[in-house]
Amino acid sequence: MGDIAPGPMPERAIYGYVLYLLSFIALFVYMCWAFIPSSWLVNTPLWLTYWPTKYWAVAIPLYCCIALCFYIGLYILISMRSVARLDSLTTMQDGFTRKMPQTSSSIKPISDINIREI
């Protein structure tokens, strides 16, 4: 097996460049299909006999955006669900809690904030 190294290697550079070019070619083909009229695409000798409807030119990016928003919302909900409630015993103060001293300086020292102040 090859070494797994985070540093740049020639193979990784070649694969990255090829994927970069392929993604731009795919974007170009997608944009051509989306903006060229269907009547012109059917009459061209491109060896393709089936073209999807133009509905998918709008639906695919829209579905991707909706999936991304759903993923972000689900991530936020799972994060909120995994945090302890405010009345949980894990948020109470213990013997190692640093109380905030009553000083008049503008920069407060490092201390734990009381749960009532949040």
Coordinates of N, CA, C and O in Angstrom, one line a residue:
M1 N 0.8 -1.2 0.0 CA 0.0 0.0 0.0 C 0.9 1.2 0.0 O 1.9 1.3 0.6
G2 N 0.4 2.3 -0.6 CA 1.1 3.5 -0.7 C 1.0 4.3 0.6 O 0.2 4.1 1.5
D3 N 1.9 5.2 0.8 CA 1.9 6.1 2.0 C 0.8 7.1 1.8 O 0.5 7.6 0.8
I4 N 0.1 7.3 2.9 CA -0.9 8.3 3.0 C -0.3 9.6 3.6 O 0.0 9.6 4.8
A5 N 0.0 10.6 2.8 CA 0.7 11.8 3.2 C -0.2 13.0 2.8 O -0.8 13.0 1.8
P6 N -0.2 14.0 3.7 CA -1.0 15.1 3.4 C -0.4 16.1 2.4 O -1.0 17.0 1.9
G7 N 0.9 15.9 2.2 CA 1.6 16.8 1.3 C 1.3 16.6 -0.1 O 0.7 15.6 -0.5
P8 N 1.6 17.6 -1.0 CA 1.3 17.5 -2.4 C 2.2 16.4 -3.1 O 3.4 16.3 -2.8
M9 N 1.5 15.6 -3.9 CA 2.2 14.6 -4.7 C 1.8 14.8 -6.1 O 0.7 15.3 -6.4
P10 N 2.7 14.4 -7.1 CA 2.3 14.6 -8.5 C 1.0 13.9 -8.9 O 0.3 14.4 -9.7
E11 N 0.8 12.7 -8.4 CA -0.5 12.0 -8.7 C -1.7 12.8 -8.3 O -2.7 12.9 -9.0
R12 N -1.6 13.3 -7.1 CA -2.8 14.1 -6.6 C -3.0 15.3 -7.4 O -4.1 15.8 -7.7
A13 N -1.9 16.0 -7.9 CA -2.0 17.2 -8.7 C -2.6 16.8 -10.0 O -3.5 17.6 -10.5
I14 N -2.3 15.7 -10.6 CA -2.8 15.3 -11.9 C -4.3 15.0 -11.8 O -5.1 15.4 -12.6
Y15 N -4.6 14.2 -10.7 CA -6.1 13.8 -10.5 C -6.9 15.1 -10.3 O -8.0 15.2 -10.8
G16 N -6.4 16.0 -9.5 CA -7.1 17.2 -9.2 C -7.3 18.1 -10.4 O -8.4 18.6 -10.6
Y17 N -6.3 18.2 -11.3 CA -6.4 18.9 -12.5 C -7.4 18.3 -13.5 O -8.2 19.0 -14.1
V18 N -7.4 17.0 -13.6 CA -8.3 16.3 -14.4 C -9.8 16.5 -13.9 O -10.7 16.8 -14.7
L19 N -10.0 16.4 -12.6 CA -11.3 16.6 -12.1 C -11.8 18.0 -12.2 O -12.9 18.3 -12.5
Y20 N -10.8 19.0 -12.1 CA -11.1 20.4 -12.4 C -11.6 20.6 -13.8 O -12.6 21.2 -14.1
L21 N -10.9 20.0 -14.8 CA -11.3 20.1 -16.2 C -12.6 19.5 -16.5 O -13.5 20.0 -17.2
L22 N -12.8 18.3 -15.9 CA -14.1 17.5 -16.1 C -15.3 18.3 -15.5 O -16.3 18.3 -16.1
S23 N -15.1 18.9 -14.4 CA -16.2 19.7 -13.8 C -16.6 20.9 -14.7 O -17.7 21.2 -14.8
F24 N -15.6 21.5 -15.3 CA -15.9 22.7 -16.2 C -16.5 22.2 -17.5 O -17.4 22.8 -18.0
I25 N -16.1 21.0 -18.0 CA -16.7 20.5 -19.2 C -18.1 20.1 -18.9 O -19.1 20.4 -19.7
A26 N -18.4 19.5 -17.7 CA -19.8 19.1 -17.4 C -20.6 20.4 -17.2 O -21.8 20.4 -17.6
L27 N -20.1 21.4 -16.6 CA -20.9 22.6 -16.5 C -21.2 23.3 -17.8 O -22.3 23.7 -18.1
F28 N -20.2 23.2 -18.7 CA -20.4 23.8 -20.1 C -21.5 23.0 -20.8 O -22.4 23.6 -21.4
V29 N -21.5 21.6 -20.7 CA -22.5 20.8 -21.4 C -23.8 21.1 -20.8 O -24.8 21.2 -21.5
Y30 N -23.9 21.2 -19.5 CA -25.2 21.4 -18.8 C -25.8 22.8 -19.2 O -26.9 22.9 -19.5
M31 N -24.9 23.8 -19.3 CA -25.4 25.1 -19.7 C -25.8 25.2 -21.1 O -26.8 25.8 -21.5
C32 N -25.1 24.5 -22.0 CA -25.5 24.4 -23.4 C -26.9 23.7 -23.5 O -27.8 24.1 -24.2
W33 N -27.1 22.6 -22.8 CA -28.3 21.9 -22.8 C -29.5 22.7 -22.2 O -30.6 22.7 -22.7
A34 N -29.2 23.5 -21.2 CA -30.2 24.3 -20.6 C -30.6 25.5 -21.4 O -31.8 25.8 -21.4
F35 N -29.7 26.1 -22.2 CA -30.0 27.3 -22.9 C -30.3 27.1 -24.4 O -30.9 28.0 -25.0
I36 N -29.9 26.1 -25.0 CA -30.1 25.9 -26.4 C -31.5 25.3 -26.6 O -31.9 24.4 -25.8
P37 N -32.3 25.8 -27.5 CA -33.7 25.3 -27.7 C -33.8 23.9 -28.0 O -32.9 23.3 -28.7
S38 N -34.8 23.2 -27.6 CA -35.0 21.8 -27.8 C -35.1 21.4 -29.3 O -34.6 20.3 -29.7
S39 N -35.7 22.3 -30.1 CA -35.8 22.0 -31.5 C -34.5 21.9 -32.2 O -34.3 21.1 -33.1
W40 N -33.5 22.7 -31.8 CA -32.2 22.7 -32.4 C -31.4 21.4 -31.9 O -30.7 20.8 -32.6
L41 N -31.6 21.0 -30.6 CA -30.9 19.9 -30.1 C -31.4 18.6 -30.8 O -30.6 17.7 -31.0
V42 N -32.7 18.5 -31.1 CA -33.2 17.3 -31.7 C -32.7 17.1 -33.1 O -32.4 16.0 -33.6
N43 N -32.5 18.2 -33.8 CA -32.1 18.1 -35.2 C -30.6 18.1 -35.4 O -30.1 18.0 -36.6
T44 N -29.8 18.1 -34.4 CA -28.3 18.0 -34.6 C -27.8 16.6 -34.5 O -28.4 15.7 -33.8
P45 N -26.8 16.3 -35.3 CA -26.3 14.9 -35.3 C -25.2 14.7 -34.2 O -24.1 14.6 -34.4
L46 N -25.7 14.7 -33.0 CA -24.8 14.5 -31.8 C -24.9 13.1 -31.3 O -24.4 12.8 -30.2
W47 N -25.4 12.1 -32.1 CA -25.5 10.7 -31.7 C -26.3 10.5 -30.4 O -26.2 9.5 -29.8
L48 N -27.1 11.5 -30.1 CA -28.0 11.3 -28.9 C -29.5 11.3 -29.4 O -29.9 12.2 -30.2
T49 N -30.2 10.3 -29.0 CA -31.6 10.3 -29.4 C -32.6 10.7 -28.4 O -33.7 10.9 -28.6
Y50 N -32.1 10.9 -27.1 CA -33.0 11.3 -26.0 C -32.4 12.5 -25.3 O -31.2 12.5 -24.9
W51 N -33.2 13.5 -25.2 CA -32.8 14.7 -24.4 C -33.8 14.9 -23.3 O -35.0 14.8 -23.5
P52 N -33.4 15.1 -22.1 CA -34.4 15.3 -21.0 C -35.1 16.6 -21.2 O -34.6 17.5 -21.9
T53 N -36.3 16.7 -20.6 CA -37.0 18.0 -20.7 C -36.3 19.1 -20.0 O -35.5 18.9 -19.1
K54 N -36.6 20.3 -20.4 CA -36.0 21.5 -19.8 C -36.4 21.7 -18.3 O -35.8 22.5 -17.6
Y55 N -37.4 21.0 -17.9 CA -37.8 21.1 -16.5 C -36.7 20.7 -15.6 O -36.5 21.4 -14.5
W56 N -35.9 19.8 -16.0 CA -34.7 19.4 -15.1 C -33.6 20.4 -15.1 O -32.8 20.3 -14.2
A57 N -33.6 21.3 -16.1 CA -32.5 22.3 -16.0 C -32.8 23.3 -14.8 O -31.8 23.9 -14.3
V58 N -34.0 23.4 -14.4 CA -34.3 24.2 -13.2 C -34.5 23.4 -12.0 O -34.1 23.8 -10.9
A59 N -35.0 22.2 -12.2 CA -35.3 21.3 -11.0 C -34.0 20.8 -10.3 O -34.0 20.7 -9.1
I60 N -33.0 20.4 -11.1 CA -31.8 19.8 -10.5 C -31.1 20.8 -9.6 O -30.8 20.5 -8.4
P61 N -30.8 22.1 -10.0 CA -30.2 23.1 -9.1 C -31.1 23.4 -7.9 O -30.6 23.6 -6.8
L62 N -32.4 23.4 -8.1 CA -33.3 23.7 -7.1 C -33.4 22.6 -6.0 O -33.3 22.9 -4.8
Y63 N -33.4 21.4 -6.5 CA -33.3 20.2 -5.5 C -32.0 20.2 -4.7 O -32.0 19.9 -3.6
C64 N -30.9 20.6 -5.4 CA -29.6 20.7 -4.7 C -29.7 21.7 -3.6 O -29.2 21.5 -2.5
C65 N -30.2 22.9 -3.9 CA -30.3 24.0 -2.9 C -31.2 23.6 -1.8 O -30.9 23.9 -0.6
I66 N -32.4 22.9 -2.1 CA -33.3 22.5 -1.0 C -32.6 21.4 -0.1 O -32.7 21.5 1.1
A67 N -31.9 20.5 -0.8 CA -31.2 19.5 0.0 C -30.1 20.1 0.9 O -29.9 19.7 2.1
L68 N -29.4 21.1 0.4 CA -28.4 21.8 1.2 C -29.0 22.5 2.4 O -28.6 22.4 3.6
C69 N -30.2 23.2 2.2 CA -30.9 23.9 3.3 C -31.4 22.9 4.3 O -31.3 23.1 5.5
F70 N -31.9 21.8 3.8 CA -32.4 20.7 4.7 C -31.3 20.1 5.6 O -31.4 19.9 6.8
Y71 N -30.1 19.9 4.9 CA -28.9 19.4 5.6 C -28.5 20.4 6.7 O -28.2 20.0 7.8
I72 N -28.4 21.7 6.4 CA -28.0 22.7 7.4 C -29.0 22.7 8.5 O -28.6 22.8 9.7
G73 N -30.3 22.7 8.2 CA -31.3 22.8 9.3 C -31.2 21.5 10.1 O -31.3 21.6 11.4
L74 N -31.0 20.4 9.5 CA -30.9 19.1 10.3 C -29.7 19.1 11.2 O -29.8 18.7 12.3
Y75 N -28.6 19.7 10.7 CA -27.4 19.8 11.5 C -27.6 20.7 12.7 O -27.1 20.3 13.8
I76 N -28.2 21.8 12.5 CA -28.5 22.7 13.6 C -29.4 22.0 14.6 O -29.2 22.1 15.8
L77 N -30.5 21.4 14.1 CA -31.4 20.7 15.1 C -30.7 19.6 15.9 O -31.0 19.4 17.1
I78 N -29.9 18.8 15.2 CA -29.2 17.8 15.9 C -28.2 18.3 17.0 O -28.1 17.8 18.1
S79 N -27.5 19.5 16.6 CA -26.6 20.1 17.5 C -27.4 20.7 18.7 O -26.9 20.5 19.9
M80 N -28.6 21.3 18.5 CA -29.3 21.8 19.6 C -29.9 20.7 20.5 O -30.0 20.8 21.7
R81 N -30.2 19.5 19.9 CA -30.7 18.4 20.6 C -29.6 17.8 21.5 O -29.9 17.2 22.6
S82 N -28.4 17.8 21.1 CA -27.3 17.2 21.9 C -26.8 18.1 23.0 O -26.0 17.6 23.8
V83 N -27.2 19.3 23.1 CA -26.7 20.2 24.2 C -27.6 20.0 25.4 O -28.8 19.8 25.3
A84 N -27.0 20.0 26.6 CA -27.8 19.8 27.8 C -28.7 21.0 28.1 O -28.4 22.1 27.7
R85 N -29.8 20.7 28.7 CA -30.8 21.8 29.0 C -30.2 22.6 30.1 O -29.3 22.3 30.8
L86 N -30.8 23.8 30.3 CA -30.3 24.8 31.3 C -30.5 24.3 32.7 O -29.8 24.6 33.6
D87 N -31.5 23.5 32.9 CA -31.8 23.0 34.3 C -31.1 21.6 34.5 O -31.4 21.0 35.5
S88 N -30.2 21.2 33.6 CA -29.6 19.9 33.8 C -28.5 20.0 34.8 O -27.9 21.1 35.1
L89 N -28.1 18.9 35.4 CA -27.1 18.9 36.5 C -25.7 19.2 35.9 O -24.8 19.6 36.6
T90 N -25.5 19.0 34.6 CA -24.2 19.2 34.0 C -24.0 20.7 33.8 O -22.8 21.1 33.6
T91 N -25.0 21.5 33.9 CA -24.8 23.0 33.8 C -24.7 23.7 35.2 O -24.6 24.9 35.3
M92 N -24.8 22.9 36.3 CA -24.7 23.5 37.6 C -23.3 23.8 38.0 O -22.4 23.3 37.3
Q93 N -23.1 24.6 39.0 CA -21.8 24.9 39.5 C -21.3 23.8 40.4 O -22.1 23.2 41.2
D94 N -20.0 23.6 40.4 CA -19.4 22.6 41.3 C -18.2 23.3 42.0 O -18.1 24.5 42.0
G95 N -17.4 22.5 42.7 CA -16.3 23.0 43.5 C -15.2 23.6 42.7 O -14.4 24.4 43.2
F96 N -15.1 23.4 41.4 CA -14.0 23.9 40.5 C -14.5 25.1 39.8 O -13.7 25.7 38.9
T97 N -15.7 25.6 40.0 CA -16.2 26.8 39.3 C -15.4 28.1 39.8 O -15.2 28.2 41.0
R98 N -15.1 28.9 38.9 CA -14.4 30.2 39.2 C -15.5 31.3 39.3 O -16.1 31.6 38.3
K99 N -15.7 31.8 40.4 CA -16.6 32.9 40.6 C -16.0 34.2 40.1 O -14.8 34.4 40.2
M100 N -16.9 35.1 39.5 CA -16.4 36.3 39.0 C -16.2 37.3 40.2 O -17.1 37.6 40.9
P101 N -15.0 37.8 40.3 CA -14.7 38.7 41.4 C -15.4 40.1 41.1 O -15.6 40.5 40.0
Q102 N -15.7 40.8 42.2 CA -16.3 42.1 42.0 C -15.2 43.2 41.9 O -14.7 43.7 42.9
T103 N -14.8 43.4 40.7 CA -13.8 44.4 40.4 C -14.3 45.5 39.6 O -15.3 45.3 38.8
S104 N -13.7 46.7 39.6 CA -14.2 47.8 38.8 C -13.4 48.0 37.5 O -13.5 49.0 36.9
S105 N -12.5 47.1 37.2 CA -11.6 47.3 36.0 C -12.5 47.0 34.8 O -13.5 46.3 34.8
S106 N -12.0 47.5 33.6 CA -12.8 47.4 32.4 C -12.6 46.0 31.8 O -13.5 45.5 31.1
I107 N -11.5 45.3 32.1 CA -11.3 44.0 31.6 C -11.5 43.0 32.7 O -10.8 43.0 33.7
K108 N -12.5 42.2 32.6 CA -12.8 41.2 33.6 C -11.9 40.0 33.6 O -11.5 39.6 32.5
P109 N -11.5 39.5 34.7 CA -10.7 38.3 34.7 C -11.5 37.1 34.2 O -12.7 37.1 34.2
I110 N -10.7 36.0 33.9 CA -11.4 34.8 33.4 C -12.2 34.2 34.5 O -11.7 33.9 35.6
S111 N -13.4 33.9 34.3 CA -14.3 33.2 35.3 C -15.5 32.6 34.6 O -15.7 32.9 33.4
D112 N -16.2 31.8 35.3 CA -17.5 31.2 34.8 C -18.6 32.2 34.9 O -18.7 32.9 35.9
I113 N -19.5 32.3 33.9 CA -20.6 33.2 34.0 C -21.8 32.4 34.6 O -22.0 31.3 34.3
N114 N -22.4 33.1 35.5 CA -23.6 32.6 36.1 C -24.7 32.3 35.1 O -24.9 33.1 34.1
I115 N -25.4 31.2 35.3 CA -26.4 30.8 34.3 C -27.5 31.8 34.2 O -28.2 31.9 33.2
R116 N -27.8 32.5 35.2 CA -28.9 33.5 35.2 C -28.5 34.7 34.3 O -29.4 35.5 33.9
E117 N -27.2 35.0 34.1 CA -26.8 36.1 33.3 C -26.8 35.8 31.8 O -26.7 36.7 31.0
I118 N -26.9 34.6 31.5 CA -27.0 34.2 30.1 C -28.3 34.4 29.6 O -28.9 35.0 28.9

